[in-house]
Amino acid sequence: MGASEPVKAYFGDAYDGVAHYAEMLRRQGELRGLIGPRELPRIWERHILNSAAVVPYLPTSGTVADIGSGAGLPGVVIAAMRPELEVILVEPMERRTTWLTEVVTELGLTNVQVKRGRAEEFHGAFEVDAVTARAVAALSKLVRLSMPLVRVGGEMVILKGRSVAEEFAPARKVFHKYGSGTPDVLEGVTVEGVEATTIVRVRRGK
């Protein structure tokens, strides 16, 4: 999949960096507890392209924070595809921040900062134009953790499962706190034959 012409065309100038990252994940991901063994044959479909699907919905400039970045999904993929964006990778586990720092150095991603800690530890420390996350927490919790990092007028743009609409009602109070309306549910499409990704976008109003 990763070497196919449609994938190369989709990533364009970012392909070499993204492919290098995918190979690092393939070689070290299971060993370092970043992805499970069954994920190895599906790195491109399940992880790289899934992460890339969020990129068209992010701002083209400014700063984006990836909360609970883990192996760097989607943050590293975003940084490789959007070199004009400043990307902050927020991750509490030391072994994962060590990995992320190695990836950033190996790929020469000069637009990335790695910050060790939980999202709530950075409330008041910085604000960004958008926050993203993948498989981190239920929506109500994720909004509480992440929205304080978003500037007023900025957005949370997160990757979720198909049934995410079921999480809207429990999150209604926290949406109201930040002046957010009903989130948009968007379809993240990448290359033919790869399942579309569900993306949720919600704006901070106050």
PDB file of C-alpha atoms in Angstrom:
ATOM      1  CA  MET A   1       0.000   0.000   0.000  1.00  0.00           C
ATOM      2  CA  GLY A   2       2.659   2.511   1.048  1.00  0.00           C
ATOM      3  CA  ALA A   3       4.605   2.161  -2.185  1.00  0.00           C
ATOM      4  CA  SER A   4       1.586   2.471  -4.485  1.00  0.00           C
ATOM      5  CA  GLU A   5       1.347   5.304  -6.991  1.00  0.00           C
ATOM      6  CA  PRO A   6      -1.971   6.627  -5.588  1.00  0.00           C
ATOM      7  CA  VAL A   7      -0.404   6.932  -2.122  1.00  0.00           C
ATOM      8  CA  LYS A   8       2.704   8.630  -3.504  1.00  0.00           C
ATOM      9  CA  ALA A   9       0.514  11.060  -5.436  1.00  0.00           C
ATOM     10  CA  TYR A  10      -1.671  11.729  -2.390  1.00  0.00           C
ATOM     11  CA  PHE A  11       1.268  12.738  -0.191  1.00  0.00           C
ATOM     12  CA  GLY A  12       3.208  14.509  -2.934  1.00  0.00           C
ATOM     13  CA  ASP A  13       6.302  16.307  -1.606  1.00  0.00           C
ATOM     14  CA  ALA A  14       5.636  14.915   1.886  1.00  0.00           C
ATOM     15  CA  TYR A  15       5.804  11.294   0.747  1.00  0.00           C
ATOM     16  CA  ASP A  16       9.474  10.604   1.515  1.00  0.00           C
ATOM     17  CA  GLY A  17       9.172  11.885   5.071  1.00  0.00           C
ATOM     18  CA  VAL A  18       5.919  10.065   5.719  1.00  0.00           C
ATOM     19  CA  ALA A  19       7.296   6.821   4.245  1.00  0.00           C
ATOM     20  CA  HIS A  20      10.407   7.122   6.439  1.00  0.00           C
ATOM     21  CA  TYR A  21       8.167   7.542   9.493  1.00  0.00           C
ATOM     22  CA  ALA A  22       6.038   4.532   8.472  1.00  0.00           C
ATOM     23  CA  GLU A  23       9.196   2.441   8.167  1.00  0.00           C
ATOM     24  CA  MET A  24      10.350   3.554  11.636  1.00  0.00           C
ATOM     25  CA  LEU A  25       6.978   2.471  13.001  1.00  0.00           C
ATOM     26  CA  ARG A  26       7.185  -0.852  11.172  1.00  0.00           C
ATOM     27  CA  ARG A  27      10.659  -1.567  12.541  1.00  0.00           C
ATOM     28  CA  GLN A  28      10.273  -0.293  16.088  1.00  0.00           C
ATOM     29  CA  GLY A  29       6.570   0.233  16.798  1.00  0.00           C
ATOM     30  CA  GLU A  30       5.813  -3.164  18.342  1.00  0.00           C
ATOM     31  CA  LEU A  31       9.170  -3.435  20.114  1.00  0.00           C
ATOM     32  CA  ARG A  32       8.618  -0.083  21.829  1.00  0.00           C
ATOM     33  CA  GLY A  33       4.986  -0.710  22.715  1.00  0.00           C
ATOM     34  CA  LEU A  34       3.589   1.866  20.300  1.00  0.00           C
ATOM     35  CA  ILE A  35       1.418  -0.374  18.130  1.00  0.00           C
ATOM     36  CA  GLY A  36       0.275  -3.969  18.410  1.00  0.00           C
ATOM     37  CA  PRO A  37       1.727  -6.808  16.306  1.00  0.00           C
ATOM     38  CA  ARG A  38      -1.470  -7.151  14.274  1.00  0.00           C
ATOM     39  CA  GLU A  39      -1.156  -3.514  13.230  1.00  0.00           C
ATOM     40  CA  LEU A  40       2.182  -3.966  11.450  1.00  0.00           C
ATOM     41  CA  PRO A  41       0.783  -5.114   8.069  1.00  0.00           C
ATOM     42  CA  ARG A  42      -1.802  -2.314   8.205  1.00  0.00           C
ATOM     43  CA  ILE A  43       0.352   0.676   9.173  1.00  0.00           C
ATOM     44  CA  TRP A  44      -0.473   2.660   6.056  1.00  0.00           C
ATOM     45  CA  GLU A  45      -4.210   1.961   5.938  1.00  0.00           C
ATOM     46  CA  ARG A  46      -4.977   2.030   9.651  1.00  0.00           C
ATOM     47  CA  HIS A  47      -2.529   4.628  10.908  1.00  0.00           C
ATOM     48  CA  ILE A  48      -0.773   6.774   8.290  1.00  0.00           C
ATOM     49  CA  LEU A  49      -3.663   7.415   5.897  1.00  0.00           C
ATOM     50  CA  ASN A  50      -6.157   7.498   8.764  1.00  0.00           C
ATOM     51  CA  SER A  51      -4.102  10.293  10.330  1.00  0.00           C
ATOM     52  CA  ALA A  52      -3.623  12.119   7.033  1.00  0.00           C
ATOM     53  CA  ALA A  53      -7.398  12.344   6.595  1.00  0.00           C
ATOM     54  CA  VAL A  54      -7.590  15.118   9.205  1.00  0.00           C
ATOM     55  CA  VAL A  55      -5.117  17.417   7.436  1.00  0.00           C
ATOM     56  CA  PRO A  56      -7.529  19.108   4.970  1.00  0.00           C
ATOM     57  CA  TYR A  57      -9.669  20.249   7.926  1.00  0.00           C
ATOM     58  CA  LEU A  58      -6.790  21.919   9.785  1.00  0.00           C
ATOM     59  CA  PRO A  59      -5.644  25.529   9.325  1.00  0.00           C
ATOM     60  CA  THR A  60      -2.944  26.069   6.706  1.00  0.00           C
ATOM     61  CA  SER A  61      -0.827  28.188   9.062  1.00  0.00           C
ATOM     62  CA  GLY A  62      -0.552  28.853  12.784  1.00  0.00           C
ATOM     63  CA  THR A  63      -0.179  26.282  15.541  1.00  0.00           C
ATOM     64  CA  VAL A  64      -1.782  22.865  16.070  1.00  0.00           C
ATOM     65  CA  ALA A  65      -1.468  20.668  19.174  1.00  0.00           C
ATOM     66  CA  ASP A  66      -1.809  16.883  19.008  1.00  0.00           C
ATOM     67  CA  ILE A  67      -3.092  15.745  22.405  1.00  0.00           C
ATOM     68  CA  GLY A  68      -1.989  12.305  23.610  1.00  0.00           C
ATOM     69  CA  SER A  69       0.261  12.018  20.589  1.00  0.00           C
ATOM     70  CA  GLY A  70       1.510   8.529  21.467  1.00  0.00           C
ATOM     71  CA  ALA A  71       3.406   7.165  18.492  1.00  0.00           C
ATOM     72  CA  GLY A  72       2.929  10.509  16.705  1.00  0.00           C
ATOM     73  CA  LEU A  73      -0.450   9.816  15.138  1.00  0.00           C
ATOM     74  CA  PRO A  74      -1.703  12.102  13.742  1.00  0.00           C
ATOM     75  CA  GLY A  75       0.808  14.794  14.789  1.00  0.00           C
ATOM     76  CA  VAL A  76       3.905  13.593  12.943  1.00  0.00           C
ATOM     77  CA  VAL A  77       1.911  12.983   9.755  1.00  0.00           C
ATOM     78  CA  ILE A  78       0.409  16.488  10.011  1.00  0.00           C
ATOM     79  CA  ALA A  79       3.838  18.061  10.536  1.00  0.00           C
ATOM     80  CA  ALA A  80       5.290  16.249   7.518  1.00  0.00           C
ATOM     81  CA  MET A  81       2.370  17.229   5.284  1.00  0.00           C
ATOM     82  CA  ARG A  82       2.084  20.827   6.507  1.00  0.00           C
ATOM     83  CA  PRO A  83       5.632  22.162   7.075  1.00  0.00           C
ATOM     84  CA  GLU A  84       4.218  25.709   7.389  1.00  0.00           C
ATOM     85  CA  LEU A  85       2.273  24.692  10.532  1.00  0.00           C
ATOM     86  CA  GLU A  86       3.823  24.689  13.993  1.00  0.00           C
ATOM     87  CA  VAL A  87       2.902  21.352  15.581  1.00  0.00           C
ATOM     88  CA  ILE A  88       3.047  20.638  19.318  1.00  0.00           C
ATOM     89  CA  LEU A  89       3.050  16.961  20.301  1.00  0.00           C
ATOM     90  CA  VAL A  90       1.668  16.601  23.855  1.00  0.00           C
ATOM     91  CA  GLU A  91       2.301  13.201  25.449  1.00  0.00           C
ATOM     92  CA  PRO A  92       2.586  12.247  29.146  1.00  0.00           C
ATOM     93  CA  MET A  93       4.628   9.031  28.867  1.00  0.00           C
ATOM     94  CA  GLU A  94       8.401   9.437  28.895  1.00  0.00           C
ATOM     95  CA  ARG A  95       9.142   6.467  26.632  1.00  0.00           C
ATOM     96  CA  ARG A  96       6.772   7.891  24.030  1.00  0.00           C
ATOM     97  CA  THR A  97       8.204  11.408  24.204  1.00  0.00           C
ATOM     98  CA  THR A  98      11.646   9.842  23.745  1.00  0.00           C
ATOM     99  CA  TRP A  99      10.357   8.121  20.606  1.00  0.00           C
ATOM    100  CA  LEU A 100       8.698  11.304  19.345  1.00  0.00           C
ATOM    101  CA  THR A 101      11.909  13.283  19.822  1.00  0.00           C
ATOM    102  CA  GLU A 102      13.846  10.635  17.884  1.00  0.00           C
ATOM    103  CA  VAL A 103      11.288  10.735  15.046  1.00  0.00           C
ATOM    104  CA  VAL A 104      11.368  14.537  14.863  1.00  0.00           C
ATOM    105  CA  THR A 105      15.173  14.504  14.705  1.00  0.00           C
ATOM    106  CA  GLU A 106      15.335  11.636  12.192  1.00  0.00           C
ATOM    107  CA  LEU A 107      12.821  13.297   9.852  1.00  0.00           C
ATOM    108  CA  GLY A 108      14.264  16.788  10.298  1.00  0.00           C
ATOM    109  CA  LEU A 109      10.884  18.216  11.328  1.00  0.00           C
ATOM    110  CA  THR A 110      11.880  21.721  12.353  1.00  0.00           C
ATOM    111  CA  ASN A 111       8.214  22.718  12.838  1.00  0.00           C
ATOM    112  CA  VAL A 112       7.599  20.370  15.794  1.00  0.00           C
ATOM    113  CA  GLN A 113       7.866  20.719  19.563  1.00  0.00           C
ATOM    114  CA  VAL A 114       7.501  17.706  21.873  1.00  0.00           C
ATOM    115  CA  LYS A 115       6.029  18.493  25.295  1.00  0.00           C
ATOM    116  CA  ARG A 116       5.833  15.857  28.012  1.00  0.00           C
ATOM    117  CA  GLY A 117       2.736  16.070  30.169  1.00  0.00           C
ATOM    118  CA  ARG A 118      -1.019  15.771  30.188  1.00  0.00           C
ATOM    119  CA  ALA A 119      -3.088  18.300  28.273  1.00  0.00           C
ATOM    120  CA  GLU A 120      -4.492  19.829  31.465  1.00  0.00           C
ATOM    121  CA  GLU A 121      -0.977  20.575  32.720  1.00  0.00           C
ATOM    122  CA  PHE A 122      -0.592  23.076  29.873  1.00  0.00           C
ATOM    123  CA  HIS A 123      -3.816  24.998  30.496  1.00  0.00           C
ATOM    124  CA  GLY A 124      -2.723  28.632  30.576  1.00  0.00           C
ATOM    125  CA  ALA A 125       0.746  27.805  29.244  1.00  0.00           C
ATOM    126  CA  PHE A 126      -0.078  28.173  25.541  1.00  0.00           C
ATOM    127  CA  GLU A 127      -2.974  28.553  23.117  1.00  0.00           C
ATOM    128  CA  VAL A 128      -3.207  27.111  19.627  1.00  0.00           C
ATOM    129  CA  ASP A 129      -5.326  27.602  16.515  1.00  0.00           C
ATOM    130  CA  ALA A 130      -6.460  23.977  16.543  1.00  0.00           C
ATOM    131  CA  VAL A 131      -6.233  20.871  18.690  1.00  0.00           C
ATOM    132  CA  THR A 132      -6.343  17.390  17.252  1.00  0.00           C
ATOM    133  CA  ALA A 133      -6.389  13.944  18.835  1.00  0.00           C
ATOM    134  CA  ARG A 134      -6.868  10.339  17.844  1.00  0.00           C
ATOM    135  CA  ALA A 135      -8.317   7.593  20.055  1.00  0.00           C
ATOM    136  CA  VAL A 136      -7.670   9.493  23.291  1.00  0.00           C
ATOM    137  CA  ALA A 137     -10.929   9.773  25.269  1.00  0.00           C
ATOM    138  CA  ALA A 138     -14.693  10.184  25.141  1.00  0.00           C
ATOM    139  CA  LEU A 139     -15.730  13.493  23.618  1.00  0.00           C
ATOM    140  CA  SER A 140     -16.931  15.093  26.868  1.00  0.00           C
ATOM    141  CA  LYS A 141     -13.593  14.393  28.551  1.00  0.00           C
ATOM    142  CA  LEU A 142     -11.567  15.357  25.497  1.00  0.00           C
ATOM    143  CA  VAL A 143     -13.283  18.747  25.277  1.00  0.00           C
ATOM    144  CA  ARG A 144     -12.566  19.426  28.970  1.00  0.00           C
ATOM    145  CA  LEU A 145      -8.913  18.513  28.485  1.00  0.00           C
ATOM    146  CA  SER A 146      -8.313  20.182  25.140  1.00  0.00           C
ATOM    147  CA  MET A 147     -10.576  23.183  24.644  1.00  0.00           C
ATOM    148  CA  PRO A 148      -8.700  25.351  27.205  1.00  0.00           C
ATOM    149  CA  LEU A 149      -5.680  25.072  24.883  1.00  0.00           C
ATOM    150  CA  VAL A 150      -7.623  26.431  21.901  1.00  0.00           C
ATOM    151  CA  ARG A 151      -7.800  30.176  21.306  1.00  0.00           C
ATOM    152  CA  VAL A 152     -11.265  31.719  21.039  1.00  0.00           C
ATOM    153  CA  GLY A 153     -12.287  31.235  17.415  1.00  0.00           C
ATOM    154  CA  GLY A 154     -10.050  28.194  17.062  1.00  0.00           C
ATOM    155  CA  GLU A 155     -11.215  24.595  16.681  1.00  0.00           C
ATOM    156  CA  MET A 156     -10.922  21.057  17.926  1.00  0.00           C
ATOM    157  CA  VAL A 157     -10.557  18.770  14.909  1.00  0.00           C
ATOM    158  CA  ILE A 158     -10.387  15.192  16.104  1.00  0.00           C
ATOM    159  CA  LEU A 159     -10.513  11.674  14.707  1.00  0.00           C
ATOM    160  CA  LYS A 160     -13.306   9.543  16.167  1.00  0.00           C
ATOM    161  CA  GLY A 161     -15.300   6.390  15.458  1.00  0.00           C
ATOM    162  CA  ARG A 162     -18.444   6.242  13.353  1.00  0.00           C
ATOM    163  CA  SER A 163     -20.742   6.312  16.393  1.00  0.00           C
ATOM    164  CA  VAL A 164     -19.376   9.633  17.681  1.00  0.00           C
ATOM    165  CA  ALA A 165     -22.791  11.330  17.476  1.00  0.00           C
ATOM    166  CA  GLU A 166     -23.757   9.249  20.523  1.00  0.00           C
ATOM    167  CA  GLU A 167     -21.135  11.213  22.494  1.00  0.00           C
ATOM    168  CA  PHE A 168     -22.691  14.623  21.750  1.00  0.00           C
ATOM    169  CA  ALA A 169     -25.396  14.586  24.442  1.00  0.00           C
ATOM    170  CA  PRO A 170     -23.024  13.781  27.352  1.00  0.00           C
ATOM    171  CA  ALA A 171     -20.735  16.578  26.115  1.00  0.00           C
ATOM    172  CA  ARG A 172     -23.460  19.238  25.761  1.00  0.00           C
ATOM    173  CA  LYS A 173     -22.682  21.065  29.020  1.00  0.00           C
ATOM    174  CA  VAL A 174     -18.986  21.333  28.287  1.00  0.00           C
ATOM    175  CA  PHE A 175     -19.711  22.530  24.732  1.00  0.00           C
ATOM    176  CA  HIS A 176     -21.886  25.264  26.231  1.00  0.00           C
ATOM    177  CA  LYS A 177     -19.106  26.300  28.632  1.00  0.00           C
ATOM    178  CA  TYR A 178     -16.867  27.135  25.684  1.00  0.00           C
ATOM    179  CA  GLY A 179     -19.565  28.685  23.508  1.00  0.00           C
ATOM    180  CA  SER A 180     -19.495  25.777  21.075  1.00  0.00           C
ATOM    181  CA  GLY A 181     -22.468  24.720  18.990  1.00  0.00           C
ATOM    182  CA  THR A 182     -23.236  21.253  17.707  1.00  0.00           C
ATOM    183  CA  PRO A 183     -20.059  19.728  16.248  1.00  0.00           C
ATOM    184  CA  ASP A 184     -19.671  19.040  12.544  1.00  0.00           C
ATOM    185  CA  VAL A 185     -19.200  15.393  11.613  1.00  0.00           C
ATOM    186  CA  LEU A 186     -16.986  15.220   8.536  1.00  0.00           C
ATOM    187  CA  GLU A 187     -15.715  12.483   6.250  1.00  0.00           C
ATOM    188  CA  GLY A 188     -11.969  12.168   5.843  1.00  0.00           C
ATOM    189  CA  VAL A 189     -11.231  10.590   2.464  1.00  0.00           C
ATOM    190  CA  THR A 190      -7.700   9.741   1.315  1.00  0.00           C
ATOM    191  CA  VAL A 191      -7.063   7.177  -1.449  1.00  0.00           C
ATOM    192  CA  GLU A 192      -9.408   4.752  -3.167  1.00  0.00           C
ATOM    193  CA  GLY A 193      -9.797   1.479  -1.316  1.00  0.00           C
ATOM    194  CA  VAL A 194      -9.046   2.930   2.129  1.00  0.00           C
ATOM    195  CA  GLU A 195     -11.975   3.360   4.497  1.00  0.00           C
ATOM    196  CA  ALA A 196     -12.952   6.971   5.147  1.00  0.00           C
ATOM    197  CA  THR A 197     -12.200   8.415   8.585  1.00  0.00           C
ATOM    198  CA  THR A 198     -14.786  10.115  10.807  1.00  0.00           C
ATOM    199  CA  ILE A 199     -13.670  13.587  11.871  1.00  0.00           C
ATOM    200  CA  VAL A 200     -15.381  15.855  14.388  1.00  0.00           C
ATOM    201  CA  ARG A 201     -14.875  19.616  14.238  1.00  0.00           C
ATOM    202  CA  VAL A 202     -16.073  22.010  16.928  1.00  0.00           C
ATOM    203  CA  ARG A 203     -15.260  25.709  17.336  1.00  0.00           C
ATOM    204  CA  ARG A 204     -14.456  27.506  20.575  1.00  0.00           C
ATOM    205  CA  GLY A 205     -16.775  30.507  20.874  1.00  0.00           C
ATOM    206  CA  LYS A 206     -15.747  31.892  24.265  1.00  0.00           C
TER     207      LYS A 206
END
